[in-house]
Structures are given as C-alpha cells and as structure tokens.
C-alpha cells in the first residue's frame, strides 16, 4: 500500500470526512474537473443525482468560470484552502457546511444538493448569497 507512516485518526475526524492536519485545522479540497475562479465542492463524491441543478448553477456562474472538487478526507490529500488562490480560485461554493478554515478563498455556504433540489427557500438563500458576487 506504500504507506510510510500509519497515524491513528480520531473517530470524529475519520467520520466527518474533514481533513485535520497536525497543528492545523485548515480544510483541504481535491480538485476535479473544470477551470475558473469558482470551485463547487461537497463532502460526498459526485453521483449525478442533481445534474440539472448543478448545470443551472454552472450556467448562472458561467461555465468557463466553474471547476469542481470534493472536500478531502485526510491532511495529505488535495490542496489546502490557502493554496487555492494561487490556482486562480477566488470563490468556493460549499454544498453543506465546510470544514473549519481561515483565509482565502471566500467560502459561500449553501445547503447540500439534496436540500437545494427539494427546497425553494434553500435556493432563494443561495441566490441571495451569490447575487453580490456575480458582478465581479
């Protein structure tokens, strides 16, 4: 398995899917597809159930301005949030609550995709959060 060091994770960190590094609580993201200043992330892997909703969001933000990712589950995988601005990411749209973080990029928190698909109120709340950021 080519694992150099085995480290026991606390049950809370292991079950939350949140990366917690030694001495740092900065969240990490695995980058997937796309390019642009908006990074859309969630905790679980993409399963395609809300493709129409995500396509609508991508059309709103601009298809060339969106990339996708997933919250990393370990301190060794993905990129720290503080590294994302160097990759051109200005905004991070988190479907569901993000792990604790500090600094750039700016995080816009939305309901998870299941709730956004089912709730007009959740979609209105997301629109209210996105509207001031769309001019830039």
XYZ file of C-alpha atoms in Angstrom:
136
model
C 0.000 0.000 0.000
C 3.075 2.214 0.101
C 2.101 3.970 3.340
C 5.174 5.411 5.029
C 3.593 6.294 8.366
C 0.435 4.925 9.917
C -1.414 7.503 12.017
C -4.487 6.773 14.101
C -7.262 9.264 13.376
C -9.759 10.302 15.992
C -13.273 8.911 15.393
C -14.661 12.441 14.917
C -12.148 13.339 12.201
C -12.489 9.982 10.469
C -16.287 10.017 10.373
C -16.682 13.659 9.381
C -14.693 13.390 6.177
C -12.848 16.549 7.218
C -9.108 16.782 6.854
C -7.332 17.737 10.056
C -3.596 18.219 9.800
C -1.105 18.150 12.632
C -1.327 21.535 14.309
C -3.655 22.877 11.631
C -7.385 22.769 11.111
C -7.187 24.091 7.556
C -9.523 22.206 5.282
C -8.314 20.564 2.089
C -10.010 20.065 -1.270
C -9.423 17.545 -4.027
C -9.738 19.327 -7.349
C -11.633 17.521 -10.086
C -12.745 18.925 -13.428
C -13.163 22.403 -14.798
C -11.348 25.690 -14.760
C -12.179 29.102 -13.400
C -12.484 31.194 -10.299
C -15.460 29.351 -8.760
C -14.851 25.985 -7.074
C -18.005 23.980 -6.279
C -17.425 21.333 -3.595
C -19.309 18.874 -1.437
C -18.363 16.154 1.033
C -19.605 13.106 -0.832
C -18.467 12.005 -4.284
C -20.474 13.230 -7.256
C -23.234 10.752 -8.065
C -25.038 12.674 -10.796
C -28.385 12.849 -8.974
C -28.576 16.644 -9.197
C -27.001 17.192 -12.599
C -29.740 19.594 -13.748
C -29.406 21.759 -10.628
C -25.606 21.873 -10.931
C -25.913 22.681 -14.651
C -28.214 25.600 -13.775
C -25.692 26.885 -11.218
C -22.881 26.495 -13.713
C -24.891 28.462 -16.298
C -25.526 31.207 -13.720
C -21.879 31.483 -12.682
C -20.541 30.974 -16.208
C -19.458 27.564 -17.493
C -15.889 28.732 -18.087
C -15.718 30.132 -14.542
C -16.538 26.853 -12.724
C -14.477 23.945 -11.542
C -15.455 21.099 -9.258
C -13.976 19.330 -6.275
C -14.636 17.403 -3.105
C -13.614 18.031 0.485
C -10.553 15.895 1.170
C -10.709 13.263 3.878
C -7.082 13.445 5.006
C -4.414 16.033 5.719
C -2.229 14.611 2.963
C -4.659 14.688 0.045
C -5.828 17.584 -2.055
C -4.923 21.240 -1.648
C -5.194 23.455 1.421
C -7.653 26.326 1.040
C -4.803 28.799 1.397
C -3.228 27.301 -1.767
C -6.325 27.703 -3.945
C -5.954 31.410 -4.748
C -2.595 30.620 -6.412
C -4.574 28.273 -8.683
C -6.935 31.098 -9.704
C -9.787 30.168 -7.369
C -11.476 33.230 -5.914
C -14.720 31.759 -4.547
C -15.568 28.382 -3.087
C -19.220 27.290 -3.125
C -19.705 24.596 -0.495
C -22.794 22.408 -0.695
C -23.282 21.792 3.003
C -21.202 23.178 5.855
C -17.490 23.401 5.097
C -14.755 22.254 7.435
C -13.195 24.992 9.569
C -10.808 27.178 7.612
C -9.122 30.551 7.511
C -8.153 32.902 4.738
C -8.731 32.673 1.014
C -10.713 31.822 -0.961
C -14.012 33.299 0.105
C -16.416 30.489 1.032
C -20.103 30.731 0.110
C -22.085 28.163 2.077
C -25.199 26.651 0.529
C -27.460 23.847 1.631
C -26.427 20.400 0.441
C -27.603 19.430 -3.046
C -30.453 17.249 -1.756
C -31.923 20.174 0.169
C -31.339 22.657 -2.681
C -33.205 20.359 -5.065
C -36.144 19.995 -2.665
C -36.437 23.457 -1.102
C -37.307 26.713 -2.828
C -36.259 28.546 0.348
C -32.781 26.986 0.175
C -32.472 28.054 -3.475
C -33.573 31.619 -2.611
C -30.991 31.725 0.162
C -28.283 30.569 -2.245
C -29.335 33.191 -4.798
C -29.141 35.906 -2.122
C -25.598 34.768 -1.238
C -24.456 34.600 -4.873
C -26.045 37.804 -6.216
C -23.467 40.281 -4.818
C -20.590 38.126 -6.117
C -21.861 37.784 -9.677
C -20.966 41.302 -10.791
C -17.211 40.637 -10.395
